[in-house]
mmCIF file of C-alpha atoms and ligand atoms in Angstrom:
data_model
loop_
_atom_site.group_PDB
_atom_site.id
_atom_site.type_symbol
_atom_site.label_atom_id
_atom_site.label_comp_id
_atom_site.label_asym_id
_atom_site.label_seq_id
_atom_site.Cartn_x
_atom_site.Cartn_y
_atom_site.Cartn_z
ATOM 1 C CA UNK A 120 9.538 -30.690 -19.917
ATOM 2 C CA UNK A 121 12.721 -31.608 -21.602
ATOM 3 C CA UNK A 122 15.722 -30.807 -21.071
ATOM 4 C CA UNK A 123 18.874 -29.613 -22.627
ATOM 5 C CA UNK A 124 22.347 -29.599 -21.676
ATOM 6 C CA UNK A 125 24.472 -26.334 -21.644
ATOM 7 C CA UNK A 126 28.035 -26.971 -22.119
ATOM 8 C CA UNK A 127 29.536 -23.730 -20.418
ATOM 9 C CA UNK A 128 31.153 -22.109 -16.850
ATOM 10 C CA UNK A 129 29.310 -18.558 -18.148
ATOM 11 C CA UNK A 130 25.407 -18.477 -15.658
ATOM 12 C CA UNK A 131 24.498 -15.272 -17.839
ATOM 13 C CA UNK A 132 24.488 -17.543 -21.085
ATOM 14 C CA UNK A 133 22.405 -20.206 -18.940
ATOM 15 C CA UNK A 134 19.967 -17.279 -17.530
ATOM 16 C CA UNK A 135 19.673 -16.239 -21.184
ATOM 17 C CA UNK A 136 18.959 -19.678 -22.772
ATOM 18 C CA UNK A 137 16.396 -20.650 -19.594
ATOM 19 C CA UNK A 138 14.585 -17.420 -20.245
ATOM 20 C CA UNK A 139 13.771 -17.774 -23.957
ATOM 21 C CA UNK A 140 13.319 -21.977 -24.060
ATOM 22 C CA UNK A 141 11.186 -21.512 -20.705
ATOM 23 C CA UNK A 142 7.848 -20.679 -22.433
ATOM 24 C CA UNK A 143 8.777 -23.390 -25.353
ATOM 25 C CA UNK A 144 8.486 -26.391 -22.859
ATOM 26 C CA UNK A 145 12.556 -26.928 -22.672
ATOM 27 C CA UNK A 146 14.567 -26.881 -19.601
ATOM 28 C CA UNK A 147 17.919 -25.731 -19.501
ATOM 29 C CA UNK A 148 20.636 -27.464 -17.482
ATOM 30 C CA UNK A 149 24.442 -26.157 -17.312
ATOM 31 C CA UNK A 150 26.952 -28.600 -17.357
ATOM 32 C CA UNK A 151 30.181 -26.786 -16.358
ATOM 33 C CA UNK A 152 32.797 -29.854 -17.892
ATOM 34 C CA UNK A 153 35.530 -26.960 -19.860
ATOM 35 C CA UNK A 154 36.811 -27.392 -22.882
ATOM 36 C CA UNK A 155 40.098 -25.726 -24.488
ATOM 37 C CA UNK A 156 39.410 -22.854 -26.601
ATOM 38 C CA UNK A 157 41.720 -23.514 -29.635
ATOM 39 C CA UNK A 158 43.619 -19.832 -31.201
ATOM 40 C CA UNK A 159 41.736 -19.710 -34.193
ATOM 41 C CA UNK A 160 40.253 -16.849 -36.840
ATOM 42 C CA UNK A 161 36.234 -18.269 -36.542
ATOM 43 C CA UNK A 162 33.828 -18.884 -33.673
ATOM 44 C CA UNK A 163 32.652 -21.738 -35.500
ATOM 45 C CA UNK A 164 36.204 -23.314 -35.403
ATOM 46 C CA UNK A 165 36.401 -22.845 -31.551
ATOM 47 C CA UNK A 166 32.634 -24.368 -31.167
ATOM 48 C CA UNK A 167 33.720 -26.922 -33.081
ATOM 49 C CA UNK A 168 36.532 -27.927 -31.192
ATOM 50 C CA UNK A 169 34.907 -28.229 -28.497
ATOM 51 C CA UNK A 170 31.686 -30.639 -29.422
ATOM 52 C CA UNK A 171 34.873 -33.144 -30.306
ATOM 53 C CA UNK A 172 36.493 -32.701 -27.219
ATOM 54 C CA UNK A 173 33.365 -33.137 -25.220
ATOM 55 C CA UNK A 174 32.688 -36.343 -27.154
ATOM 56 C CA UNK A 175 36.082 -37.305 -26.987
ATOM 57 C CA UNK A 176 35.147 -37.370 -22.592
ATOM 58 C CA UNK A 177 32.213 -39.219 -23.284
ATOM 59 C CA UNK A 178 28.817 -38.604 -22.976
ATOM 60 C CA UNK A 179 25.502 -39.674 -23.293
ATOM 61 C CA UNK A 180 23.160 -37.150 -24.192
ATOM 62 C CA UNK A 181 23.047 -34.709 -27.039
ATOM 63 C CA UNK A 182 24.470 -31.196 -25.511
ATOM 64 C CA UNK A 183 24.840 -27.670 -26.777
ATOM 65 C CA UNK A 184 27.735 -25.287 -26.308
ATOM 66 C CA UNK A 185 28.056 -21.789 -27.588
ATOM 67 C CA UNK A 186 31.033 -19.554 -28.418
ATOM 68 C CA UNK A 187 30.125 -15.463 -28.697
ATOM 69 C CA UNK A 188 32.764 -12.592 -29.363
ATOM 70 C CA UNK A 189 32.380 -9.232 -29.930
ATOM 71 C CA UNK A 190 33.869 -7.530 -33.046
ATOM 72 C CA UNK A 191 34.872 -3.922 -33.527
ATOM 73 C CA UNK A 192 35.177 -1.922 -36.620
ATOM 74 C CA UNK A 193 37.610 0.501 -35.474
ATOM 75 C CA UNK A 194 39.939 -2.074 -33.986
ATOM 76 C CA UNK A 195 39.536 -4.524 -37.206
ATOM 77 C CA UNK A 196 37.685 -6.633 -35.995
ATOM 78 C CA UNK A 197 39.475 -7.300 -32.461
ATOM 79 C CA UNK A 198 38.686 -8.618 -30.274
ATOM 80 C CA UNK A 199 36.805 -11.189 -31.784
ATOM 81 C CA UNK A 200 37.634 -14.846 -30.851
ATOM 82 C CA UNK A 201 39.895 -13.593 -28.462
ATOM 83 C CA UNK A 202 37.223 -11.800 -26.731
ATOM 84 C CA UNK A 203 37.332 -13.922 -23.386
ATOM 85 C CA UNK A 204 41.166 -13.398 -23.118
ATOM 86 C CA UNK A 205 40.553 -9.528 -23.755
ATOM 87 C CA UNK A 206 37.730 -9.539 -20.906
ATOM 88 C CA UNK A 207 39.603 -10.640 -18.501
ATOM 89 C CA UNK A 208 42.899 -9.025 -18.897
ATOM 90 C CA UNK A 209 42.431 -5.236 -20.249
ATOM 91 C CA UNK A 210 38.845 -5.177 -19.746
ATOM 92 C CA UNK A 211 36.060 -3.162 -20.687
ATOM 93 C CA UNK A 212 38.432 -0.028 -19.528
ATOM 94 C CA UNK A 213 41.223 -1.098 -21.982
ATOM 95 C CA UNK A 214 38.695 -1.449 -24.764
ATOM 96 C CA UNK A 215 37.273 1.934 -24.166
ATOM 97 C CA UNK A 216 40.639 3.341 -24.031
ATOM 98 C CA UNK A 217 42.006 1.631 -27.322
ATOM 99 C CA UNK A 218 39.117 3.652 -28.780
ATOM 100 C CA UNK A 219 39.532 6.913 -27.067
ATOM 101 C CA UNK A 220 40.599 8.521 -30.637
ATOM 102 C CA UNK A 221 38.556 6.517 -32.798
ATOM 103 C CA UNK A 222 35.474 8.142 -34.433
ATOM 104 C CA UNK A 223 34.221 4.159 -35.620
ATOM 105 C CA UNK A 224 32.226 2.935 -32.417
ATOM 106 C CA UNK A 225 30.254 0.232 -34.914
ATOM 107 C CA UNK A 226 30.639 -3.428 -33.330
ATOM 108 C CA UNK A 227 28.758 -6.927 -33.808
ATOM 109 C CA UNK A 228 28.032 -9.442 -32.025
ATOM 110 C CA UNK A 229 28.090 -13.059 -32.438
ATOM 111 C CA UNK A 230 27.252 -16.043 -31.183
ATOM 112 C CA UNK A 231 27.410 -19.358 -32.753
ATOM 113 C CA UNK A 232 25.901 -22.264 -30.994
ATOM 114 C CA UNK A 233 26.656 -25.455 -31.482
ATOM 115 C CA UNK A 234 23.986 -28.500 -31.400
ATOM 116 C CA UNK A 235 25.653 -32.176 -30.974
ATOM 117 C CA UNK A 236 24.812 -35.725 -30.518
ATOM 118 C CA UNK A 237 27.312 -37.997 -28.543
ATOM 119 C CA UNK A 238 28.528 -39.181 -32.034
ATOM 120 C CA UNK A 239 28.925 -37.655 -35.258
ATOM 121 C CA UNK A 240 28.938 -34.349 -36.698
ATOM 122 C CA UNK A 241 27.250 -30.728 -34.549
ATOM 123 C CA UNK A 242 24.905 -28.621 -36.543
ATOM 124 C CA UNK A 243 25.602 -24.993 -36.200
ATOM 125 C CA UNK A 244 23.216 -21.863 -35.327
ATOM 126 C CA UNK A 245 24.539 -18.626 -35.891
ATOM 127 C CA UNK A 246 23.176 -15.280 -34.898
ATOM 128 C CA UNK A 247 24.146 -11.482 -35.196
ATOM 129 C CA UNK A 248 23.502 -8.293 -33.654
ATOM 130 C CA UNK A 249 25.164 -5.073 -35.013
ATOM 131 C CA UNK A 250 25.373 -1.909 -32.625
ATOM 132 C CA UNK A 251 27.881 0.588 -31.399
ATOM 133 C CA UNK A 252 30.378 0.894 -28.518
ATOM 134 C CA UNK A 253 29.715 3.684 -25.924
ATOM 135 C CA UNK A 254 32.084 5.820 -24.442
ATOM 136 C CA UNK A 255 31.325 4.916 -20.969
ATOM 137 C CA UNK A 256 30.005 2.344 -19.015
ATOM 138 C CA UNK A 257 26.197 2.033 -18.430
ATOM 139 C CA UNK A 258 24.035 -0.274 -16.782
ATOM 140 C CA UNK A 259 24.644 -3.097 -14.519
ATOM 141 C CA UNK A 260 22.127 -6.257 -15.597
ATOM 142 C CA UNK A 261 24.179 -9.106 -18.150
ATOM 143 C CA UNK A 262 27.184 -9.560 -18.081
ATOM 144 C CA UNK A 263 31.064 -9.234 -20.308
ATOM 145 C CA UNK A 264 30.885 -6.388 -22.468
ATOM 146 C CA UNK A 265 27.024 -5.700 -21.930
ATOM 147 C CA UNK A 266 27.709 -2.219 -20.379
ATOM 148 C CA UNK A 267 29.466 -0.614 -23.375
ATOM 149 C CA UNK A 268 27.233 -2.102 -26.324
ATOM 150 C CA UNK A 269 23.692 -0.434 -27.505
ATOM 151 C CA UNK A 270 22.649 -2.602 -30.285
ATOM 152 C CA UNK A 271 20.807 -0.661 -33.245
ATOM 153 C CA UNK A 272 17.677 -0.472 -32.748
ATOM 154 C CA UNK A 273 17.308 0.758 -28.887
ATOM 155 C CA UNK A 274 19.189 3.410 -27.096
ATOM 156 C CA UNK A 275 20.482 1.749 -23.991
ATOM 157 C CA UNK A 276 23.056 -1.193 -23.633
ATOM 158 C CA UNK A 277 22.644 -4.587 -23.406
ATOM 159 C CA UNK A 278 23.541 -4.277 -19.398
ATOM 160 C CA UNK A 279 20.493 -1.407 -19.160
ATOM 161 C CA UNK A 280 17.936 -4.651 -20.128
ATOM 162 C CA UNK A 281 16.263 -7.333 -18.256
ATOM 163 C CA UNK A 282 17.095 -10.519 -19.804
ATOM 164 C CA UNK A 283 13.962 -10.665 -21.907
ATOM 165 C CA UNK A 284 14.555 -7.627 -23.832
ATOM 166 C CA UNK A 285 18.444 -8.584 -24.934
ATOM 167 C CA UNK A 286 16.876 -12.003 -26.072
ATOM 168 C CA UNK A 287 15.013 -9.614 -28.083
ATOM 169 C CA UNK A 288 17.736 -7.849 -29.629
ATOM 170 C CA UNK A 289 20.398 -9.878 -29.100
ATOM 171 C CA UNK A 290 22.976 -12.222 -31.147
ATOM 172 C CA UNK A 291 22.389 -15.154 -28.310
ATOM 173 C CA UNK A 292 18.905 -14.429 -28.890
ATOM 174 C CA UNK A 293 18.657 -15.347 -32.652
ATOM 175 C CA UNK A 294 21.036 -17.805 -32.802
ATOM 176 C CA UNK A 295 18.973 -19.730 -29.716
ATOM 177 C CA UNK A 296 15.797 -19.017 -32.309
ATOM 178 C CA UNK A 297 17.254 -20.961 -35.207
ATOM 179 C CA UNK A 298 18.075 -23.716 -32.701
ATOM 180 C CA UNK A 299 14.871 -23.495 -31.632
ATOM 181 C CA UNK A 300 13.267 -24.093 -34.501
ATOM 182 C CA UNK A 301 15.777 -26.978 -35.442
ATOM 183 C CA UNK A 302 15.003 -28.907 -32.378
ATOM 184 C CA UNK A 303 11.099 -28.142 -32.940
ATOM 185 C CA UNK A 304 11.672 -30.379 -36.255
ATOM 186 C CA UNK A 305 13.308 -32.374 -35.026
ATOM 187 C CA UNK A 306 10.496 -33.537 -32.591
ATOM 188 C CA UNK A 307 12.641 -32.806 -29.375
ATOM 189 C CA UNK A 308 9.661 -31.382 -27.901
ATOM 190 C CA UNK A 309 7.395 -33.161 -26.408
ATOM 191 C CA UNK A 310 3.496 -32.500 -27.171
HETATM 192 P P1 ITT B 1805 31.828 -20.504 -22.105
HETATM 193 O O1 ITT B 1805 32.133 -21.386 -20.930
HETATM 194 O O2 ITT B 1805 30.450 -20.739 -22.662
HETATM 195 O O3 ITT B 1805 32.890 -20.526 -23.190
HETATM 196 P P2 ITT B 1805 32.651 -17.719 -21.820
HETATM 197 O O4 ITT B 1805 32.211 -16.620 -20.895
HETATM 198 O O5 ITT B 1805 34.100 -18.061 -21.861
HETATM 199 O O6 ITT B 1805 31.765 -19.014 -21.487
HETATM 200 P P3 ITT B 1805 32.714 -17.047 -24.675
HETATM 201 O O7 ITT B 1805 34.082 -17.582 -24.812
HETATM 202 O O8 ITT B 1805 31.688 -17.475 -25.667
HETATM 203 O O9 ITT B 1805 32.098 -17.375 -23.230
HETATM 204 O O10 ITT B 1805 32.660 -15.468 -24.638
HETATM 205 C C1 ITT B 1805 33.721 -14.669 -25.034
HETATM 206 C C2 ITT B 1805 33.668 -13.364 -24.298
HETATM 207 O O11 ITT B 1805 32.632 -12.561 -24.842
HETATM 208 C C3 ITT B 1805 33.423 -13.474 -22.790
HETATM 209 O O12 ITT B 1805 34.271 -12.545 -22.131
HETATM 210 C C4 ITT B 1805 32.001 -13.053 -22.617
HETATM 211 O O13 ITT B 1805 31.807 -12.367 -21.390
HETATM 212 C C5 ITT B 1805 31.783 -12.127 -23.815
HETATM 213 N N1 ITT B 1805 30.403 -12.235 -24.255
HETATM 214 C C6 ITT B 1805 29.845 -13.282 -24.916
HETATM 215 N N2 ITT B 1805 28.533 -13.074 -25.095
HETATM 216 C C7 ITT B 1805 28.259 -11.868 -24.533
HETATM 217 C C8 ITT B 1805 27.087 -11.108 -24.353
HETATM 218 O O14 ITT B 1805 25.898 -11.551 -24.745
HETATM 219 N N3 ITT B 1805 27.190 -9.935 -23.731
HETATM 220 C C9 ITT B 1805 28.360 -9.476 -23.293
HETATM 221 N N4 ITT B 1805 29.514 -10.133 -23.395
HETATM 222 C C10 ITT B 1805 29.469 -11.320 -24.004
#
């Protein structure tokens, strides 16, 4: 089986990876080394920044790292690339509060993962699920803002599904299928 290194601290993003390269014959392995996440308007930037700080450390093996956010309509957007910082200050209760008088519960989600070599430039795989924010807290599988998001499509949040059935839904899910299929051209599989 080969394997394939997952630049993150975040075991939910690992679980999630693991569970939908599993049956493809690629093994997942977390390598928790940081990297700063830069103030910036795009995921992309922030990914991006981070592949050349990793290669700045030295390393060598090709890697992936990932950088998600969750974006609401009725907050414009917010909070977005600052989602992390948001998490872990106001929480999922300060969301829900900033949205107590707001009729627009739309969100997306989105994850943009980031493919690199030691050297040279990463290639990008982005992926997109659009839902709504609940009122209320439900469910207690996943993880960050899992409990307040049903994505369209299904009528329980992300946090009421086993792993399998986010993948199926889920932003992480189709970006890890277009990276998926990159690394299946690119022979990293092995027969
Ligand atoms: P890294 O080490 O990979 O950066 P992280 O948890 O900091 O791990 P991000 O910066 O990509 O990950 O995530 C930004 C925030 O969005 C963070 O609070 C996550 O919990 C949350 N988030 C990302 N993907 C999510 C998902 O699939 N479900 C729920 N919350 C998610």
């Amino acid at each position: 089986m080969n394997t394939l290194y997952f630049i993150t601290g975040n075991k939910g993003k690992v679980h999630e990876a693991t569970e939908k390269f599993r049956p493809l014959g690629i093994n997942i392995r977390q390598k928790n080394l940081g990297y700063p996440e830069i103030q910036t308007d795009t995921l992309e930037d922030v990914a991006a920044y981070g592949v050349t700080h990793i290669q700045k450390q030295g390393i060598d093996h090709g890697f992936i790292l990932e950088d998600a956010g969750i974006f609401i309509d009725g907050l414009q957007g917010f909070p977005g690339v600052y989602s992390s910082y948001v998490y872990h200050t106001i929480g999922l209760q300060g969301i829900l509060d900033l949205l107590a008088n707001t009729l627009k519960c739309t969100a997306v989600f989105r994850s943009v993962f980031a493919y690199a070599e030691p050297k040279g430039d990463p290639h990008f795989f982005i992926g997109e699920c659009l839902g709504k924010i609940l009122k209320e807290e439900k469910g207690s599988q996943g993880f960050g803002y899992d409990p307040i998001f049903i994505p369209d499509g299904s009528d329980r949040t992300f946090a009421q599904m086993d792993t399998s059935e986010k993948n199926q839904f889920s932003h992480r899910g189709k970006s890890l299928e277009k990276l998926y299929n990159f690394l299946n051209e690119k022979k990293f599989m092995k027969n």
